[in-house]
Each structure stands twice: as structure tokens, then as C-alpha cells.
Amino acid sequence: MRYSITINGSAKSVDVAPDMPLLWILRDVLGMTGTKFGCGVGVCGACTVLQNGEAVRSCQIAASDANGKRFTTIEGLSRDASHPCQRAWIAEDVAQCGYCQAGMIMTACALLRDKPNPSDADIDAVMSDLVCRCGTYPRIRKAIHLAAKLGAQK
Amino acid sequence: MRRREFLKLSAAGGAALVVGFRIDAEPSSFQPNGWVRIEPGGKIVLTVGKQEMGQGVRTSLPMILADELDADWQSIELLQAEPSPQFQRLGTGGSGSVYGSWKPLRTAGAAARTMLIGAAAAKWNVDAASLRTEKGFVINTKTNERLSYGALASDAAKQPVPAEPKLKAMSELRIVGQRVKKVDAPDVVSGKAIYGIDARMPGMLYASIERPPTVGGTLVKFDATKAMKVRGVRSVVAIKAGVAVVAENSWAAMKGREALAITWEPGPNRAFNSDAHIKALEAAASEPGVTIRKEGEGAAALARAAKTIEARYHYPFYAHAPVEPMNCVASFRDGTCELRVPTQAPNRAQQLVAEFLGIKPENVIVHPTLIGGGFGRRLWIDYAIEAAELSRAIANPVQVLWTRQDDMRHGHFQAASVHQLRAAFDENNAPLFWGHKKVSSYHNLRGAPTAQERADVEYNQDSAWGVYDVPYAFPSIEATYLSIDVPVPIGPWRAVFSPSSTFARECFVDEVAQHLGKDPLQSRLDMLGEPYDITAGSLKIDRTRLRRVLEVVREKSKWGSPLAQGRGRGVACNVYDGDTHIAYVVEVTAHENSVRVDRVVAAVDCGVVINPTGIEQQIEGGIIWGLSSALKGHITFRDGHAEQSTYRDFEVLRMNETPAIEIHIVPSHGEQPFGMGEPPVPPIVPAVVNAIFAATGKRIRALPIRL
């Protein structure tokens, strides 16, 4: 089946099985490997992308459901790592191995859209659905607060 | 476990200045395995064989070099060494990268700087002593003339390599000790960092492997008819590991795999379950083991005891569960195999893949990638062998990608163990005897031991790490280890094999303090008596440093100040592998069946601090790793396989469970940095357990903690 999916503002036409998750369309069909595979069952959040500004797990969205929709991936946040979340992530030295951070950043973007000035509790409520095995949680929390400030300045 | 270092320098000619040095080698055969290359354009390339898996080596190692070389920090690029005759001991583990690279990198930097100064002195026809260096330039202090390192590189390459270049005094170091941001961060936050899973080769296919449902099970037959009908599936091939479905993308491979009809022979371990194994460990705890360390009279001292305290601790199996699942890209062609692989052990990968394929090691080309979490799991080569075998079978480049369930079920687990602890005191409560016996299956990377190895002290010592290196002063000590074989793969974890023993020891010290009616923190200080420098088994312990970190957490945590009902404080400390000294005070809130870790105060003495941010990241990460093991998931086996399959049933700590973490880096003496990737892990778990006791009066002696 042929599906039309808009990724980072660019319309893509892909011919894939209807049940193929967006994650694998991005990674294996479109060659966009910034979105990561962690569990495939929606419990780790590594594959999180934005759909109309909301955080969604790309491993749980079938091609047939993605058809006609618009998504933003980590590659689409900015050209030069200048998005407030990206700047905050660098400034707070969040990443260790870095593997889960694309999912973390995309989730944070959605959180900040809903709550431009989130409390620790707001952050925990959303970010606790994601797994980081290196243990970067304290820095993610700080980076989200910083991103909120950077975003407000914009 | 101790790492050796040996240093000798050599230079290679050409337009660039290239200085070779050696990390981790025997003194007999010098061959450089690290290179500093200063190119005429000014770029400085450092080639070393340490893999980045989140511990920060791609940042910390260039910092060390830049400082001694007086290079502009920004001009240094780290190039990943690949296995070759030159690079025969690449490998990352045991928190040894900074420790082992410190002196070689500084010496290489100093040698290159001396040669650059020599070249400038010749050019200007002045005394080398009148020149200085700064940020990539040699400067004439009299005339203020400057020449860049790039401009001097080709002349410097002709200078003699100084046999013993003079290193900077510690007070002259400018970059070491500064907060430096991770060099890979911009790529990571942009999705540009390439991990193993992101590696691609032209024409590459994607594979998913159905493995035997029991450990040691074998394939009887399979029917691929339905699998071949799945869109995108190209072929189905039986390999040693199982049945591989090869497809045009990962999803098709996974779907094809679900459509396979396979008959397995469950094999000899079909009935293996962890409860029975733990009972066997229990039973063995009262049998004699191999004595690893005996001081004074050993257990004979018990005859004079006025008070003997005894307790038994249980430690479960754990998985590594890095978020990037195991994967490898392989391309076998014309008798040569090329691998792109996230591995902690590139040479092992080369050697074992070559052995498996029956080709020469030099015909296996290994490109190590960034690693999405290592933690010891990627010292194993199983996934690379699978990819190599499959690529040969299908005559096409292929990526083998494990699912999360594969990763949990077919891991190399941290072993379960039982610990029997005994301490004896005389009628004046003076320490007489300390005894710690650990029973587990062997932790190692070497396969089944011989009968001789089973009786050999050194062989057993690795598995008894944390048992024999008790830092406390008892006139008689007996540390023993006993192995019970287990059919599931066992391997090093974050902090290698030591967390279980440190858990048991530091919980037991708390129980001892309680029996003696003493404060647990003061009791530890009291037991860290003279002499202050001891050798415990093969490891050195600096009790002065350990006392200091304990004193710092006592002060910073306001130890002894009142806490609300249901809250408690616990302490634990450890010397990791003779190097990094850490103490924690943990505050918990416990009620009914739940426990929450509210706050962790950490004090660390890790020797010379390279990058304080890197140290703090490792402590935060080590605490969170340890808290996962204390409070969250563990692995159980039933009917010959691990029962867990994802982060839902092997839970890990999440952000809302993460405590406030306060880190104090204690100024150290000496001029050597020590490891930081693993040391934060072992003492955090007992500190939590001890805090729960303080809060509830309940002693936890088994992990994970269930109130």
C-alpha cells in the first residue's frame, strides 16, 4: 500500500505494509535514524515523535494510521541544534550514552507546548513514562526548566 | 583486575607530527597503540581504543591530551581505533579508561610539545628554554613571535622523540579539572549520532532471529512457508543461534519471525528455574569454599568470641537492559567479514568472529560504533557472530537486530548469590573476626572452568570481588567463595561482579553496629582503624580516604539530626577496585508496603578530577542504576528461560522515583585519576537498605527490596 506521510514538513510517499509502524518507516524506509528503537511495545519512549505537537510513540502507529498525518522527528526540530530543548540539553549536559535522548527531547517539546512553565511535578508526570538506563533523569528535569526559560525568551 | 600501564614513545615521519604511545601493555613488546597526530592544517587527531558508551571518554581523554600538549581544546578530534596488529588490546570496561590513559596521554602530549618547541627553536635559532606554548602555538617569550602547531608539524616530526618528556606540574594543568561539555552532545540532540543500530551498508538487509525458548535448546525443524508470505521477507535461514528471517526492513523481519513454525528440542535445561537454583546456593552456603583471603587466625578466632553476629543475604539475577538492543551489521564477501558493531571489546569481536568463520583475524574488519549503553553486556560477542554467520549464509550485508524480548531473555546476566556474613567481638566489644562467604555461579567471560581452576584462588577471586576487599580492621578475616554451576549465561554488569558482595557487607556492618549499640556511621569510622593503608587480597585500601568521604557525608547530610516519623537515614561506603572511594547517606520515607528514596548525599574521592561534570553524571547514573536494582525489577527463570521480556516486567527506575542527589567531590591527594563509571553503583543499595531499617526497624536481607 502507498501512504502519504508528512515528516518535518516534507511530504513522503511510502509503499509499505499497512501495519508497519512509523518507527520502521522512518528508520528503515526513509533512512532517518534519529528516532530510536528501544522496546517496540510503547513502554520505553525512545521512539517518541510529535504528531501535531503531541508526543506519540512511533512504534505504536501503523502506516495506515499515519497516512495523511504530519509528524516531527528529532531531525526536524532545528537545522543547527538551536531549538530551546536542544540548547537546554547541551547546556545542562544531559546526555550520557545519548541513545534515549531523542525520545526525551520530543516528549519535552510536547510538554512545554501544553505547559510552557512546568513544575517538577508536571515534568515527572510526563517524563516518567520514558526509560533512560544511564540515569540522566535529574539533568533532563533541569534541562526542561531551562528550555522553558529559553522558549519564553524567544 | 589491576591494569598495567607501560609507556614508550615513538614517532612516525611525514608531513604530520605523529607520536605513538602505548596503553595497557606488557613491558616486553612495545608497539604503540595510541597515536597523536598533528596535521599541517592544525587539526590534532587522537586515536585511542576506548569506546564511548556514555561514560564520557570521547571528552575526558582529549582533555588530558590537550592540557599536556597545550593544544586548543577545540582542535582535538578523537578517532576510534579499530582492531589491527597495532591495536590488539582495545576494550572498555572495569572503569579503567581514564586511569589507564592518564599517564600515557600526558607523556605523549608532553613529547609532542617538546618536539614542537624544538622545531620552533631551530627555526628561530633560539634556545628552546626561551619558548613557551599556549593554545596550539609556540611563542617566543622575548619577541612574542608565534608559530602554530600546524605550521611546525612537519619540522617537529624530524625532532628526536624525548625519552622522558617532562610533564607539567599538577598546578600547571589548565583543562583538567574544568567543566567541559560532552563533545557528542550537539549530534546527540540532533539525532545525528550514529549508534550501532543506525549503521548501514549498501544493499543491506535486516534480520530478526527466533532463538530457542530454553537456554541450550536446539532446532529440530522449521516451516517458513507463512513467513515467506510476509511482505518484505527475502529468506529464512537456520543459523547456530536459531532461525533468522531476512527481510527488506526490520518490521518485515519481525513479522516474518512471528509467522515461523518451529519445533525445538528444549534440551537439558528445560526444567531450570531460579528458585531451585537459589535453594542450591542456600544449601551450599554451609559447605566449605575456596579461601580467598585469610588474616590472623581466620575462622579459628571464633573460639574466643564473646559475641558472634551472623546474617545471610540474597542477591537475585539481573539483566543489563541497555536501551539500545543488541545489534550488528555484517558483510561477508570473498573471505573477508566487515562489521559495524556497538561493542566494548573490538578485538574479541575480531578474534571470535574469525574463529567462528574459520578465517584469519586480519580478514575481520571491525568498526566500533557509539554504544547505546554498555554496562558490561557488550563485552560479549554473540550478536556479532550471528550477524557474520548470517551474512555469509545469505551472501549479502545484513543487520541483525535483537528485540527487547530477545535482549531480556538471552542476556548474560548478573549472577544470583547467597552471602553468609559473620562478625565476632570479645567481651570488651573489640573486633575479633570478620567472615564473608559468597556462593554464586562463576562470573567470567571464559567459559566452563577446569577442575584445577575451580580450586585456584586467583580464578575464584574475580567472582569474590567485594568479599575479600573488606576495608574494616578485624585481626582475623576469612573471605571464601564457592561456585554452583548455572546453565544460563552469566557475565559482568555495571560494577562488574562486586555489587552483590558490597550489598551484603555494608548491610551487615549496619547490623553489627546495631548489635554493639553504636551509631552505624561512627561504627564504620571506628572500624577503619590503623594501619591506614592496607592490602586486602589483591586490592589496596586507603582508610584515610574512606574515613574522609564518610566524614563529608556525615556533615553534609546532617547525620543524626531528627527526621519525621516513617523516615530514616542510612549510610554505606566502598573502595572500588582499590581506587575510587565513595560514601553515601540516603534518606528514605517508608510506609506500609512502599519505600521512597528522597535524598542521596554522596562524597567521592576519585583522585585527580578530569571533568567534574562527567564525575557528577556518573554518580547520578550509578545511583539511579543501583536504585533500579534495589527497588525495581530482577530476572527470574522458569522452564529454562528468563520470565521477563521488557521494561514492564523488568522495571527500571523512572524520573518520578529519582531522589534529590547531592554530590561532594572530596579533594584528593596523589596525582592519579581513578575510574568513575562503575564505582557509584555498589554502595547505594546497602545505603537504602540501612535507611529502611532506620525508618522502620525492618532488616531487608534480599533484593529487590519488598517491604
XYZ file of N, CA, C and O in Angstrom, chain A residues 1 15-17 19-21 24 27-28 33-34 36-39 41 43-44 74-75 81 86 89-91 93 95-99 101 105 123-124 127-131 133-135 137-141, chain B residues 53-54 181-182 188-191 195 197-198 200 206 231 249-251 254-255 319-321 323-325 371-373 375 401-402 404 613 616-618 620-621 624-625 646-648 652-656 658:
392
model
N 0.840 -1.196 0.000
C 0.000 0.000 0.000
C 0.880 1.253 0.000
O 1.943 1.281 0.607
N 5.674 3.069 0.160
C 4.923 1.874 -0.205
C 5.307 0.773 0.775
O 6.345 0.139 0.639
N 4.475 0.600 1.797
C 4.822 -0.339 2.878
C 3.586 -1.123 3.312
O 2.460 -0.779 2.947
N 3.823 -2.153 4.113
C 2.714 -2.923 4.671
C 1.885 -2.011 5.572
O 2.443 -1.153 6.262
N 0.533 -2.426 8.347
C 0.778 -2.497 9.795
C 2.194 -2.049 10.170
O 2.569 -2.095 11.327
N 2.986 -1.641 9.186
C 4.354 -1.258 9.555
C 4.338 0.011 10.402
O 3.811 1.029 10.003
N 4.930 -0.057 11.606
C 4.929 1.128 12.460
C 5.753 2.270 11.855
O 6.750 2.044 11.161
N 9.592 2.196 11.945
C 10.390 1.481 10.941
C 10.314 2.153 9.584
O 11.230 2.048 8.788
N 13.020 4.779 10.098
C 14.393 4.254 10.207
C 14.832 3.479 8.962
O 15.918 3.677 8.447
N 13.991 2.552 8.531
C 14.444 1.606 7.505
C 14.000 1.986 6.093
O 14.612 1.560 5.115
N 17.451 7.899 11.061
C 17.734 7.014 12.198
C 17.778 7.747 13.536
O 18.118 7.143 14.557
N 17.435 9.032 13.545
C 17.452 9.763 14.824
C 16.420 9.232 15.810
O 16.610 9.280 17.022
N 14.699 6.367 17.758
C 15.312 5.103 18.185
C 14.311 4.014 18.559
O 13.225 4.289 19.065
N 14.752 2.795 18.348
C 14.003 1.601 18.782
C 14.522 1.191 20.157
O 15.720 0.997 20.333
N 13.600 1.068 21.124
C 14.035 0.629 22.446
C 13.300 -0.609 22.915
O 13.901 -1.522 23.468
N 11.960 -0.639 22.699
C 11.210 -1.800 23.203
C 10.180 -2.310 22.202
O 9.796 -3.464 22.265
N 7.136 -1.888 22.166
C 5.802 -2.103 22.737
C 5.305 -0.878 23.506
O 4.390 -0.969 24.319
N 6.661 1.043 25.879
C 6.917 1.265 27.307
C 8.180 2.080 27.600
O 8.366 2.516 28.734
N 9.042 2.301 26.611
C 10.291 2.999 26.933
C 10.357 4.424 26.422
O 11.078 5.255 26.973
N 13.207 14.182 15.656
C 14.341 14.904 16.231
C 15.114 15.666 15.141
O 15.597 16.772 15.373
N 15.169 15.086 13.950
C 15.907 15.749 12.861
C 15.220 17.038 12.427
O 15.851 17.899 11.796
N 20.708 22.574 15.887
C 20.608 22.311 17.324
C 20.256 23.563 18.115
O 20.686 23.734 19.248
N 16.960 21.588 22.555
C 18.309 21.124 22.177
C 19.370 21.953 22.891
O 20.341 21.410 23.434
N 19.425 20.979 26.499
C 20.015 19.644 26.694
C 21.553 19.724 26.674
O 22.232 19.052 27.431
N 22.059 20.584 25.769
C 23.519 20.757 25.708
C 23.998 21.512 26.948
O 24.964 21.115 27.596
N 23.282 22.578 27.285
C 23.723 23.419 28.409
C 23.741 22.648 29.728
O 24.626 22.859 30.562
N 24.185 19.474 29.995
C 24.989 18.266 29.834
C 24.183 17.013 30.167
O 24.583 16.175 30.967
N 23.076 14.335 28.211
C 23.295 13.007 27.632
C 24.478 12.279 28.251
O 25.517 12.880 28.521
N 24.294 10.987 28.458
C 25.440 10.122 28.724
C 25.644 9.326 27.433
O 26.298 9.798 26.522
N 25.051 8.129 27.333
C 25.197 7.449 26.036
C 24.375 8.163 24.966
O 24.694 8.107 23.793
N 23.290 8.822 25.379
C 22.512 9.651 24.461
C 21.437 8.929 23.675
O 20.637 9.567 22.996
N 21.395 7.626 23.793
C 20.516 6.842 22.927
C 19.034 7.189 23.125
O 18.289 7.278 22.160
N 17.801 9.951 24.255
C 17.530 11.386 24.405
C 16.625 11.972 23.319
O 15.924 12.951 23.565
N 13.681 14.360 24.379
C 13.554 15.740 23.878
C 12.192 15.948 23.209
O 11.518 16.950 23.456
N 6.649 17.872 35.152
C 7.695 17.201 34.373
C 7.707 15.707 34.691
O 7.707 14.858 33.795
N 7.698 15.394 35.987
C 7.729 13.986 36.389
C 6.545 13.221 35.812
O 6.688 12.073 35.372
N 7.431 12.734 32.012
C 8.707 12.127 31.647
C 8.915 10.746 32.293
O 9.799 9.991 31.881
N 8.122 10.414 33.307
C 8.282 9.111 33.961
C 7.777 7.965 33.098
O 7.912 6.802 33.466
N 7.213 8.298 31.954
C 6.812 7.253 31.014
C 7.969 6.824 30.114
O 7.782 5.997 29.228
N 9.135 7.425 30.329
C 10.272 7.097 29.468
C 11.423 6.487 30.266
O 11.583 6.777 31.446
N 12.210 5.681 29.591
C 13.316 4.985 30.253
C 14.658 5.547 29.787
O 14.909 5.682 28.591
N 18.528 4.353 30.811
C 19.266 3.389 31.628
C 20.563 3.997 32.187
O 21.117 3.483 33.150
N 21.043 5.064 31.569
C 22.243 5.738 32.104
C 21.908 6.562 33.345
O 22.807 6.940 34.095
N 20.636 6.900 33.516
C 20.255 7.668 34.704
C 20.423 9.168 34.548
O 20.987 9.831 35.409
N 17.932 11.316 34.425
C 16.689 11.996 34.817
C 16.878 13.357 35.496
O 16.170 14.309 35.172
N 17.812 13.469 36.474
C 17.916 14.785 37.144
C 18.279 15.901 36.167
O 17.792 17.025 36.300
N 19.112 15.579 35.189
C 19.522 16.606 34.229
C 18.423 16.894 33.213
O 18.299 18.011 32.725
N 17.642 15.875 32.891
C 16.508 16.113 31.983
C 15.548 17.108 32.632
O 15.083 18.056 32.001
N 15.299 16.895 33.925
C 14.382 17.789 34.631
C 14.909 19.234 34.577
O 14.173 20.166 34.259
N 30.321 4.879 25.587
C 29.014 4.271 25.853
C 28.279 5.078 26.921
O 27.417 4.564 27.612
N 28.673 6.351 27.031
C 28.007 7.238 27.970
C 28.892 7.651 29.124
O 28.539 8.531 29.895
N 31.839 20.345 28.329
C 30.623 19.676 27.853
C 30.969 18.522 26.927
O 31.951 18.557 26.201
N 30.119 17.523 26.948
C 30.311 16.339 26.115
C 30.471 16.719 24.639
O 29.623 17.431 24.093
N 24.019 14.290 19.405
C 23.004 13.507 20.117
C 21.658 14.220 20.083
O 20.634 13.616 19.771
N 21.647 15.513 20.366
C 20.358 16.215 20.440
C 19.773 16.521 19.066
O 18.647 17.007 18.968
N 20.537 16.238 18.026
C 20.026 16.459 16.664
C 19.673 15.151 15.962
O 19.282 15.166 14.797
N 19.860 14.043 16.642
C 19.583 12.750 16.011
C 20.646 12.343 15.004
O 20.421 11.465 14.173
N 24.754 5.276 16.287
C 24.959 4.117 17.167
C 25.008 2.871 16.272
O 24.729 2.941 15.067
N 22.948 0.506 15.938
C 21.656 0.237 15.296
C 21.437 1.120 14.073
O 20.643 0.791 13.198
N 22.163 2.241 14.009
C 21.995 3.173 12.892
C 22.958 2.895 11.745
O 22.895 3.556 10.706
N 24.618 1.391 8.541
C 24.045 0.875 7.296
C 25.183 0.503 6.358
O 26.266 1.075 6.424
N 17.801 -6.709 6.583
C 17.537 -6.638 8.023
C 17.079 -8.015 8.509
O 16.274 -8.667 7.844
N 5.063 -9.746 3.620
C 5.616 -8.773 2.675
C 6.995 -8.287 3.125
O 7.180 -7.881 4.263
N 13.229 -4.844 5.621
C 13.252 -3.898 6.746
C 13.046 -4.678 8.043
O 12.652 -5.854 8.017
N 13.315 -4.030 9.151
C 13.265 -4.712 10.455
C 11.862 -5.217 10.773
O 11.694 -6.281 11.367
N 10.866 -4.408 10.388
C 9.488 -4.794 10.714
C 9.102 -6.093 10.003
O 8.535 -7.010 10.614
N 10.657 -8.996 11.690
C 9.985 -9.363 12.952
C 8.638 -10.047 12.680
O 8.275 -11.001 13.362
N 7.902 -9.521 11.713
C 6.614 -10.142 11.377
C 6.818 -11.544 10.788
O 6.072 -12.478 11.108
N 19.326 -8.313 34.593
C 19.714 -8.092 33.197
C 20.376 -6.724 33.080
O 20.289 -5.901 33.989
N 21.033 -6.485 31.952
C 21.638 -5.166 31.712
C 20.598 -4.188 31.161
O 20.536 -3.053 31.594
N 19.846 -4.673 30.174
C 18.770 -3.890 29.574
C 19.163 -2.487 29.114
O 18.481 -1.517 29.417
N 19.160 0.590 26.607
C 18.006 0.923 25.764
C 18.261 0.566 24.292
O 17.345 0.202 23.575
N 19.515 0.635 23.865
C 19.810 0.149 22.507
C 19.951 -1.368 22.565
O 20.890 -1.890 23.171
N 19.052 -2.112 21.916
C 19.185 -3.577 21.964
C 20.443 -4.042 21.220
O 21.029 -3.288 20.444
N 27.899 3.453 21.413
C 27.153 2.388 22.083
C 26.019 3.001 22.897
O 26.251 3.891 23.714
N 24.800 2.506 22.677
C 23.637 2.998 23.414
C 23.474 2.285 24.740
O 22.458 1.660 25.008
N 24.504 2.379 25.569
C 24.524 1.710 26.877
C 25.254 0.384 26.781
O 24.887 -0.489 25.988
N 27.420 -1.278 29.900
C 27.208 -1.864 31.223
C 27.777 -3.277 31.353
O 27.380 -4.035 32.232
N 19.209 -7.443 14.373
C 18.715 -6.593 15.456
C 17.892 -7.442 16.415
O 16.964 -8.127 16.004
N 18.272 -7.381 17.673
C 17.508 -8.096 18.693
C 16.291 -7.261 19.088
O 16.346 -6.040 19.088
N 13.556 -6.240 22.169
C 13.716 -6.071 23.623
C 13.555 -7.413 24.336
O 14.266 -7.733 25.265
N 31.908 17.643 35.697
C 30.565 17.326 35.180
C 30.464 15.839 34.870
O 29.459 15.200 35.175
N 30.013 13.932 38.056
C 28.656 14.049 38.600
C 27.665 13.215 37.782
O 26.783 12.563 38.342
N 27.827 13.226 36.471
C 26.927 12.408 35.633
C 27.046 10.936 36.001
O 26.043 10.224 36.080
N 28.259 10.470 36.196
C 28.448 9.057 36.509
C 27.891 8.713 37.880
O 27.354 7.617 38.086
N 25.367 10.319 39.425
C 23.898 10.330 39.278
C 23.441 9.028 38.607
O 22.509 8.363 39.076
N 24.107 8.689 37.518
C 23.716 7.497 36.766
C 23.934 6.219 37.561
O 23.105 5.303 37.518
N 21.201 5.894 40.160
C 19.911 5.503 39.566
C 19.948 4.038 39.117
O 18.987 3.287 39.305
N 21.076 3.612 38.570
C 21.243 2.188 38.208
C 21.074 1.307 39.447
O 20.329 0.327 39.457
N 10.383 -7.225 28.965
C 10.513 -5.804 28.605
C 10.589 -4.974 29.885
O 10.648 -5.516 30.987
N 10.602 -3.643 29.725
C 10.697 -2.779 30.907
C 9.411 -2.798 31.732
O 9.339 -2.188 32.777
N 8.407 -3.506 31.267
C 7.175 -3.605 32.045
C 7.318 -4.651 33.151
O 6.845 -4.454 34.254
N 12.657 -0.536 35.538
C 13.804 0.272 35.950
C 13.284 1.577 36.537
O 12.129 1.952 36.306
N 14.134 2.243 37.300
C 13.715 3.478 37.953
C 13.276 4.511 36.916
O 13.864 4.599 35.847
N 12.283 5.256 37.256
C 11.808 6.324 36.380
C 12.042 7.683 37.074
O 12.382 7.749 38.239
N 11.776 8.734 36.322
C 12.110 10.067 36.842
C 11.393 10.389 38.151
O 11.965 10.976 39.061
N 10.103 9.989 38.250
C 9.346 10.354 39.445
C 9.813 9.590 40.689
O 9.396 9.890 41.797
N 13.147 9.220 41.202
C 14.547 9.615 41.352
C 14.694 10.599 42.515
O 13.983 11.602 42.572
